[in-house]
Coordinates of C-alpha atoms in Angstrom, one line a residue:
Chain S
M1 CA 65.5 96.7 93.3
P2 CA 67.5 96.8 90.1
Q3 CA 69.8 94.1 91.4
I4 CA 66.9 91.6 90.9
S5 CA 64.7 93.4 88.3
Q6 CA 67.6 93.8 86.0
L7 CA 69.1 90.4 86.8
A8 CA 68.1 88.6 83.6
A9 CA 69.3 91.5 81.4
T10 CA 72.6 92.2 83.0
Y11 CA 73.9 89.1 84.8
S12 CA 76.0 88.0 81.8
S13 CA 77.5 91.4 81.3
Q14 CA 78.2 91.8 85.0
I15 CA 79.9 88.4 85.3
F16 CA 81.9 88.8 82.1
W17 CA 83.3 92.2 83.0
M18 CA 83.9 91.3 86.6
M19 CA 86.0 88.3 85.4
V20 CA 87.8 90.3 82.8
I21 CA 88.6 93.3 85.0
F22 CA 89.3 91.3 88.2
G23 CA 91.4 89.0 86.1
A24 CA 93.4 91.9 84.9
V25 CA 93.7 93.2 88.5
F26 CA 94.9 89.8 89.6
F27 CA 97.6 89.4 87.0
L28 CA 98.8 93.0 86.9
V29 CA 98.4 94.1 90.5
G30 CA 98.3 90.8 92.4
R31 CA 100.9 88.8 90.5
G32 CA 102.9 91.7 89.0
M33 CA 103.1 94.3 91.7
A34 CA 102.3 92.9 95.2
P35 CA 105.2 90.3 95.2
K36 CA 107.6 93.0 94.3
V37 CA 106.4 95.2 97.1
I38 CA 106.8 92.4 99.5
E39 CA 110.3 91.7 98.0
T40 CA 111.2 95.3 98.6
M41 CA 110.1 95.2 102.2
E42 CA 111.9 91.9 102.8
S43 CA 115.1 93.2 101.2
R44 CA 114.9 96.3 103.4
D45 CA 114.3 94.1 106.5
Q46 CA 117.3 92.0 105.5
K47 CA 119.4 95.0 105.0
I48 CA 118.5 96.4 108.4
A49 CA 119.2 93.1 110.0
A50 CA 122.5 92.8 108.2
D51 CA 123.5 96.4 109.2
L52 CA 122.6 95.7 112.8
A53 CA 124.6 92.5 112.8
A54 CA 127.6 94.3 111.2
A55 CA 127.3 97.1 113.8
E56 CA 127.2 94.5 116.6
A57 CA 130.2 92.7 115.1
A58 CA 132.1 96.0 114.8
R59 CA 131.3 96.7 118.4
R60 CA 132.5 93.3 119.6
D61 CA 135.6 93.7 117.5
A62 CA 136.3 97.2 119.0
E63 CA 135.8 95.7 122.5
A64 CA 138.2 92.9 121.8
Q65 CA 140.8 95.4 120.5
D66 CA 140.3 97.5 123.5
D67 CA 140.8 94.5 125.8
A68 CA 143.9 93.5 123.8
W69 CA 145.2 97.0 124.0
K70 CA 144.6 97.1 127.8
A71 CA 146.4 93.8 128.2
A72 CA 149.3 95.0 126.1
A73 CA 149.5 98.2 128.1
A74 CA 149.5 96.3 131.4
Q75 CA 152.2 93.9 130.2
Q76 CA 154.3 96.8 128.9
R77 CA 153.9 98.6 132.2
G78 CA 155.0 95.5 134.1
E79 CA 158.0 95.2 131.8
A80 CA 158.9 98.8 132.3
Q81 CA 158.6 98.4 136.0
S82 CA 160.8 95.3 136.1
L83 CA 163.3 97.2 133.9
I84 CA 163.3 100.1 136.3
A85 CA 163.8 97.7 139.2
A86 CA 166.6 95.9 137.4
A87 CA 168.3 99.2 136.6
K88 CA 167.9 100.3 140.2
A89 CA 169.4 97.1 141.4
D90 CA 172.3 97.4 138.9
A91 CA 172.9 101.0 139.9
A92 CA 172.9 100.1 143.6
K93 CA 175.3 97.2 143.0
A94 CA 177.6 99.4 140.9
A95 CA 177.5 102.1 143.5
E96 CA 178.4 99.5 146.2
V97 CA 181.2 98.1 144.2
R98 CA 182.6 101.6 143.6
L99 CA 182.1 102.5 147.2
G100 CA 183.9 99.3 148.2
A101 CA 186.8 100.1 145.8
A102 CA 187.0 103.7 147.0
G103 CA 186.9 102.5 150.6
A104 CA 189.6 100.0 150.0
E105 CA 191.8 102.6 148.3
V106 CA 191.1 105.0 151.1
E107 CA 192.0 102.4 153.7
A108 CA 195.2 101.5 151.8
R109 CA 196.2 105.1 151.6
V110 CA 195.3 105.6 155.3
A111 CA 197.4 102.5 156.1
E112 CA 200.3 103.7 154.0
A113 CA 200.1 107.1 155.6
E114 CA 200.0 105.5 159.0
A115 CA 202.9 103.3 158.1
R116 CA 204.7 106.4 156.9
I117 CA 203.8 108.3 160.1
A118 CA 205.0 105.3 162.2
A119 CA 208.2 105.1 160.3
A120 CA 208.8 108.8 160.6
R121 CA 208.0 108.6 164.3
E122 CA 210.4 105.6 164.6
G123 CA 213.0 107.6 162.8
A124 CA 212.4 110.6 164.9
L125 CA 212.4 108.6 168.1
A126 CA 215.7 106.9 167.0
E127 CA 217.1 110.3 166.2
I128 CA 215.9 111.7 169.6
E129 CA 217.5 108.7 171.3
T130 CA 220.8 109.3 169.5
V131 CA 220.6 113.0 170.1
A132 CA 219.6 112.4 173.8
A133 CA 222.4 109.9 174.3
D134 CA 225.0 112.3 172.8
A135 CA 223.6 115.1 174.9
A136 CA 223.6 112.9 178.0
A137 CA 227.2 111.7 177.3
D138 CA 228.2 115.3 176.7
I139 CA 226.4 116.5 179.8
A140 CA 228.0 113.7 181.8
A141 CA 231.5 114.6 180.5
R142 CA 231.0 118.3 181.1
V143 CA 229.3 118.1 184.5
A144 CA 230.9 115.0 186.0
G145 CA 233.9 114.6 183.8
L146 CA 232.8 111.1 183.1
T147 CA 233.4 109.5 179.8
V148 CA 230.4 107.5 179.0
A149 CA 230.6 105.0 176.2
G150 CA 228.2 105.7 173.4
D151 CA 226.4 102.4 173.8
A152 CA 225.9 102.8 177.6
A153 CA 224.5 106.3 177.1
R154 CA 222.1 105.1 174.5
A155 CA 220.9 102.2 176.7
A156 CA 220.5 104.6 179.6
V157 CA 218.5 107.1 177.4
K158 CA 216.3 104.3 176.1
D159 CA 215.6 103.2 179.7
V160 CA 214.5 106.6 180.6
L161 CA 212.5 107.3 177.4
H162 CA 210.6 104.0 177.4
G163 CA 210.2 103.7 181.2
Chain V
M1 CA 70.9 114.7 87.3
G2 CA 69.6 112.8 90.3
F3 CA 69.5 115.8 92.6
T4 CA 67.7 118.1 90.2
R5 CA 65.2 115.4 89.4
V6 CA 64.7 114.8 93.1
A7 CA 64.3 118.5 93.7
T8 CA 61.7 119.0 91.1
E9 CA 59.7 115.9 91.9
A10 CA 60.4 116.2 95.7
K11 CA 60.5 112.5 95.7
V12 CA 63.4 110.1 95.4
D13 CA 63.8 106.5 94.5
P14 CA 66.6 105.2 96.7
M15 CA 67.1 102.2 94.5
H16 CA 67.6 104.2 91.4
Q17 CA 71.3 104.5 92.1
F18 CA 71.7 100.8 91.6
T19 CA 70.3 100.8 88.1
I20 CA 72.7 99.4 85.5
E21 CA 72.8 101.5 82.4
P22 CA 74.4 100.2 79.3
L23 CA 76.9 102.5 77.9
L24 CA 78.3 100.6 74.9
G25 CA 77.3 97.6 72.9
T26 CA 73.8 97.3 74.2
D27 CA 72.6 94.9 71.6
H28 CA 75.4 93.5 69.6
W29 CA 78.2 92.9 72.1
S30 CA 77.7 89.3 72.9
L31 CA 79.8 86.3 73.8
A32 CA 78.5 82.8 73.0
G33 CA 75.0 84.3 72.9
F34 CA 75.3 86.2 76.2
N35 CA 75.0 89.9 76.2
V36 CA 78.2 91.5 77.5
A37 CA 77.4 95.2 77.0
F38 CA 79.8 97.6 78.6
T39 CA 77.7 99.2 81.4
N40 CA 78.2 101.8 84.0
S41 CA 78.9 98.9 86.4
A42 CA 81.7 97.7 84.1
L43 CA 83.0 101.3 83.8
W44 CA 83.4 101.6 87.5
M45 CA 85.0 98.2 87.7
L46 CA 87.5 99.5 85.2
I47 CA 87.9 102.8 87.1
S48 CA 88.6 100.9 90.3
A49 CA 91.1 98.7 88.5
V50 CA 92.9 101.7 87.0
V51 CA 92.9 103.7 90.2
L52 CA 94.2 100.6 92.0
Y53 CA 96.9 100.2 89.4
A54 CA 97.9 103.9 89.7
F55 CA 98.0 103.5 93.5
M56 CA 100.3 100.5 93.2
L57 CA 102.6 102.3 90.8
G58 CA 103.6 104.4 93.8
G59 CA 104.9 101.2 95.5
M60 CA 107.0 100.3 92.5
K61 CA 109.7 102.8 93.3
R62 CA 111.3 100.2 95.5
E63 CA 113.4 102.6 97.4
L64 CA 115.3 101.5 100.5
V65 CA 113.9 104.5 102.4
P66 CA 110.2 104.6 101.3
G67 CA 108.4 107.8 100.6
R68 CA 104.8 108.4 101.9
W69 CA 103.1 106.8 98.9
Q70 CA 105.4 103.8 98.8
M71 CA 104.9 103.5 102.5
M72 CA 101.1 103.4 102.0
V73 CA 101.4 100.7 99.4
E74 CA 103.8 98.7 101.5
S75 CA 101.6 99.0 104.6
M76 CA 98.6 97.7 102.6
T77 CA 100.6 94.8 101.2
G78 CA 102.2 94.1 104.5
F79 CA 98.7 94.1 106.2
I80 CA 97.4 91.4 103.8
E81 CA 100.6 89.4 104.1
N82 CA 100.4 89.5 107.9
M83 CA 96.7 88.5 107.8
L84 CA 97.6 85.5 105.5
T85 CA 100.6 84.4 107.6
A86 CA 98.5 84.8 110.8
N87 CA 95.6 82.8 109.5
I88 CA 97.2 80.3 107.1
G89 CA 100.8 80.1 108.2
K90 CA 103.8 80.2 105.9
E91 CA 101.8 78.5 103.1
G92 CA 99.6 81.6 103.1
R93 CA 102.3 83.5 101.2
K94 CA 101.3 82.0 97.9
Y95 CA 97.8 83.3 98.1
L96 CA 99.0 86.9 98.5
P97 CA 98.4 87.8 94.9
Y98 CA 94.8 86.6 95.0
V99 CA 93.8 87.9 98.4
F100 CA 95.6 91.2 97.9
S101 CA 93.8 91.8 94.6
L102 CA 90.5 90.8 96.2
F103 CA 90.9 93.2 99.2
M104 CA 92.2 96.1 97.2
F105 CA 89.8 95.8 94.4
I106 CA 86.8 95.6 96.8
L107 CA 88.2 98.4 99.0
F108 CA 88.7 100.7 96.0
A109 CA 85.3 99.9 94.6
N110 CA 83.6 100.6 97.9
L111 CA 85.5 103.9 98.5
L112 CA 85.1 105.1 94.9
G113 CA 81.4 104.4 95.1
L114 CA 81.2 106.7 98.1
L115 CA 82.9 109.7 96.5
P116 CA 80.6 112.7 96.4
L117 CA 81.0 113.1 92.6
G118 CA 77.3 113.7 92.2
L119 CA 78.2 117.3 93.1
V120 CA 79.9 117.6 89.7
G121 CA 77.4 115.6 87.8
I122 CA 79.2 112.3 87.7
H123 CA 77.3 109.4 89.4
P124 CA 79.6 106.9 91.1
F125 CA 78.3 103.4 90.7
T126 CA 79.1 100.9 93.5
F127 CA 79.3 97.6 91.7
T128 CA 79.9 95.9 95.0
S129 CA 76.3 96.6 95.7
H130 CA 75.4 94.0 93.0
F131 CA 75.3 90.4 94.0
T132 CA 76.1 89.5 90.4
A133 CA 79.5 91.2 90.9
T134 CA 80.2 90.1 94.5
G135 CA 78.9 86.6 93.6
V136 CA 81.7 86.2 91.0
L137 CA 84.3 87.1 93.6
A138 CA 82.7 84.8 96.2
I139 CA 82.4 81.9 93.8
L140 CA 86.0 82.5 92.8
S141 CA 87.2 82.3 96.4
F142 CA 85.0 79.2 97.0
A143 CA 86.4 77.6 93.9
I144 CA 90.0 78.2 95.1
V145 CA 89.1 76.6 98.4
L146 CA 87.6 73.6 96.6
V147 CA 90.6 73.3 94.2
V148 CA 93.2 73.6 96.9
G149 CA 91.3 71.3 99.3
F150 CA 90.9 68.5 96.8
W151 CA 94.3 69.0 95.3
K152 CA 96.1 68.8 98.6
H153 CA 94.0 66.2 100.4
G154 CA 92.0 64.4 97.7
L155 CA 88.9 62.8 99.1
H156 CA 90.3 63.2 102.6
F157 CA 89.1 66.8 102.2
F158 CA 85.7 65.5 103.3
S159 CA 87.0 64.9 106.8
L160 CA 86.7 68.7 107.0
F161 CA 83.0 68.0 107.6
V162 CA 83.6 65.7 110.6
P163 CA 85.2 67.6 113.5
H164 CA 87.6 65.7 115.7
G165 CA 86.0 63.8 118.5
T166 CA 82.6 63.5 117.0
P167 CA 80.8 60.5 118.5
L168 CA 80.3 57.8 115.8
P169 CA 76.5 57.9 115.8
M170 CA 76.6 61.7 115.3
I171 CA 78.9 61.6 112.3
P172 CA 76.2 61.4 109.5
L173 CA 74.2 64.2 111.1
I174 CA 77.3 66.4 111.7
F175 CA 78.6 65.7 108.3
V176 CA 75.4 67.0 106.7
I177 CA 75.3 70.1 108.9
E178 CA 78.9 70.9 108.2
L179 CA 78.5 70.2 104.5
V180 CA 75.5 72.6 104.4
S181 CA 77.4 75.3 106.3
F182 CA 80.3 74.8 104.0
L183 CA 78.2 75.1 100.9
V184 CA 76.5 78.3 102.2
R185 CA 79.9 80.0 102.4
P186 CA 80.0 81.5 98.9
F187 CA 76.4 82.9 99.4
S188 CA 77.2 84.4 102.7
L189 CA 80.5 85.8 101.4
G190 CA 78.9 87.4 98.4
L191 CA 75.7 88.5 100.0
R192 CA 77.3 90.1 103.0
L193 CA 79.3 92.6 100.9
F194 CA 76.3 93.3 98.6
V195 CA 73.9 93.8 101.5
A196 CA 76.3 96.0 103.5
M197 CA 77.1 98.2 100.5
M198 CA 73.5 98.5 99.3
A199 CA 72.1 99.2 102.8
G200 CA 74.6 102.0 103.3
H201 CA 73.9 103.6 100.0
V202 CA 70.1 103.3 100.5
L203 CA 70.3 104.9 103.9
L204 CA 72.3 107.8 102.6
E205 CA 69.8 108.3 99.7
V206 CA 66.8 108.1 102.0
L207 CA 68.4 110.6 104.4
S208 CA 69.3 112.9 101.5
S209 CA 65.7 112.7 100.3
F210 CA 64.6 113.8 103.9
V211 CA 67.0 116.8 103.6
I212 CA 65.6 117.9 100.2
G213 CA 62.0 117.1 101.1
G214 CA 62.2 119.0 104.4
A215 CA 63.8 122.0 102.6
N216 CA 61.1 122.0 100.0
A217 CA 58.4 121.9 102.7
G218 CA 59.4 125.2 104.2
A219 CA 61.7 126.6 106.9
F220 CA 60.0 124.8 109.8
F221 CA 60.4 121.4 108.3
M222 CA 63.9 122.3 107.2
G223 CA 64.9 123.0 110.8
L224 CA 62.9 120.0 112.1
V225 CA 63.9 117.4 109.5
S226 CA 66.5 118.5 107.0
I227 CA 69.2 119.8 109.4
P228 CA 69.1 116.7 111.8
S229 CA 69.0 114.4 108.8
F230 CA 72.0 116.2 107.2
I231 CA 74.0 115.9 110.4
L232 CA 73.1 112.3 110.6
M233 CA 74.1 111.9 107.0
V234 CA 77.5 113.3 107.7
A235 CA 78.0 110.8 110.5
I236 CA 76.7 108.0 108.4
C237 CA 79.1 108.9 105.6
A238 CA 82.0 108.5 108.0
L239 CA 80.5 105.2 109.1
E240 CA 80.2 104.1 105.5
I241 CA 83.8 104.8 104.9
L242 CA 84.5 102.5 107.8
V243 CA 82.1 99.9 106.4
A244 CA 83.8 100.1 103.0
G245 CA 87.1 99.1 104.7
I246 CA 85.6 96.6 107.0
Q247 CA 83.7 94.8 104.3
A248 CA 86.7 94.5 102.1
Y249 CA 88.7 93.3 105.1
V250 CA 86.0 90.8 106.1
F251 CA 85.8 89.4 102.5
A252 CA 89.6 89.0 102.4
L253 CA 89.7 87.6 106.0
L254 CA 87.0 85.0 105.4
T255 CA 88.7 84.0 102.1
A256 CA 91.9 83.5 104.1
L257 CA 90.1 81.5 106.7
Y258 CA 88.4 79.3 104.2
I259 CA 91.7 78.7 102.4
N260 CA 93.2 77.8 105.7
D261 CA 90.5 75.1 106.1
A262 CA 91.5 73.8 102.7
E263 CA 95.2 73.9 103.5
H264 CA 95.1 72.4 106.9
L265 CA 91.6 70.8 107.2
H266 CA 91.0 71.1 111.0

């Protein structure tokens, strides 16, 4: 077993080189490189976590904007509807007013026309009475030889015409 | 070299693979009177370190979207980091350099020692099959536990040896038992890795000697011994790759658990 049979001859060399070479490994690899590798891994983890957080924040922001947009749209729709309703009401009112005015005018014109018709009829009636009275007096003079005064003839015609 | 020698002698020394052979400075490289010759063991420590460094360079691209190599480096680093945070808590982060170096260095040593480079005439040397090497790492881990424990808790660190709720008369006995089990830790830590790696390599060597011995003894023994041994070898090679990972993990995990004791006592 060389480990034991060569012990006396080799132990110092073994221990010396082990310490030198493991020391070099410790300082170069252990202290020099391993922490940097860990650092790289940590910075990557942090980057991933930050990116995820940013994505989450962006998602929340987008959702908030979406909500705000929906609210604005709903509000605008309400405003538009109230505007339409107001316009409808205005239009209805205006139409009513114009209808009323037109109706009044129509009524006035109808009344005027009726008054004119009544006046014409009155005039016609008076004319008929006068003509009838003249005719009656004339008839009476020719048939009976009576001379009837104009007023009496007119009263007698009026009596007959109006019952 | 080993295989041809084995074939001609039809005999194999399964322990030969653990022989340390000096490559440079056999006699005159010394430090404070101790020989520090550059051996094949030191060479494979250096190779492990260089391969580990090259592997880690792939993780230094530091891209936001990692490629495969960077992903591998990051998953290894993340694995050790998770182990430390799971076992020690957030204080575990500061031990990452040490535990990560430990795990990766042992893992690469174990795996490189398993490479079938003997086919091209290079003989991988698994330095983790030497307790002089694993012992250094074990003592290092133990020293860190002691330093952290006494630094953070002072003499209160000794309360680690008295579990909560121990009846008063039992305290001296429990203290001694816990102290012994604590002091055994570096030995169990270092020996576990050394024994596991050595056993696996010996087993593979013994089985390969069966394969060659059976083949040399004729067609009948080749069918009877060599082929089943070879199939078993293939399976055990797969097992050894698993063991290489598990032993590195166990070493790192136990180090983390011991550090947790030092950080938090009980």
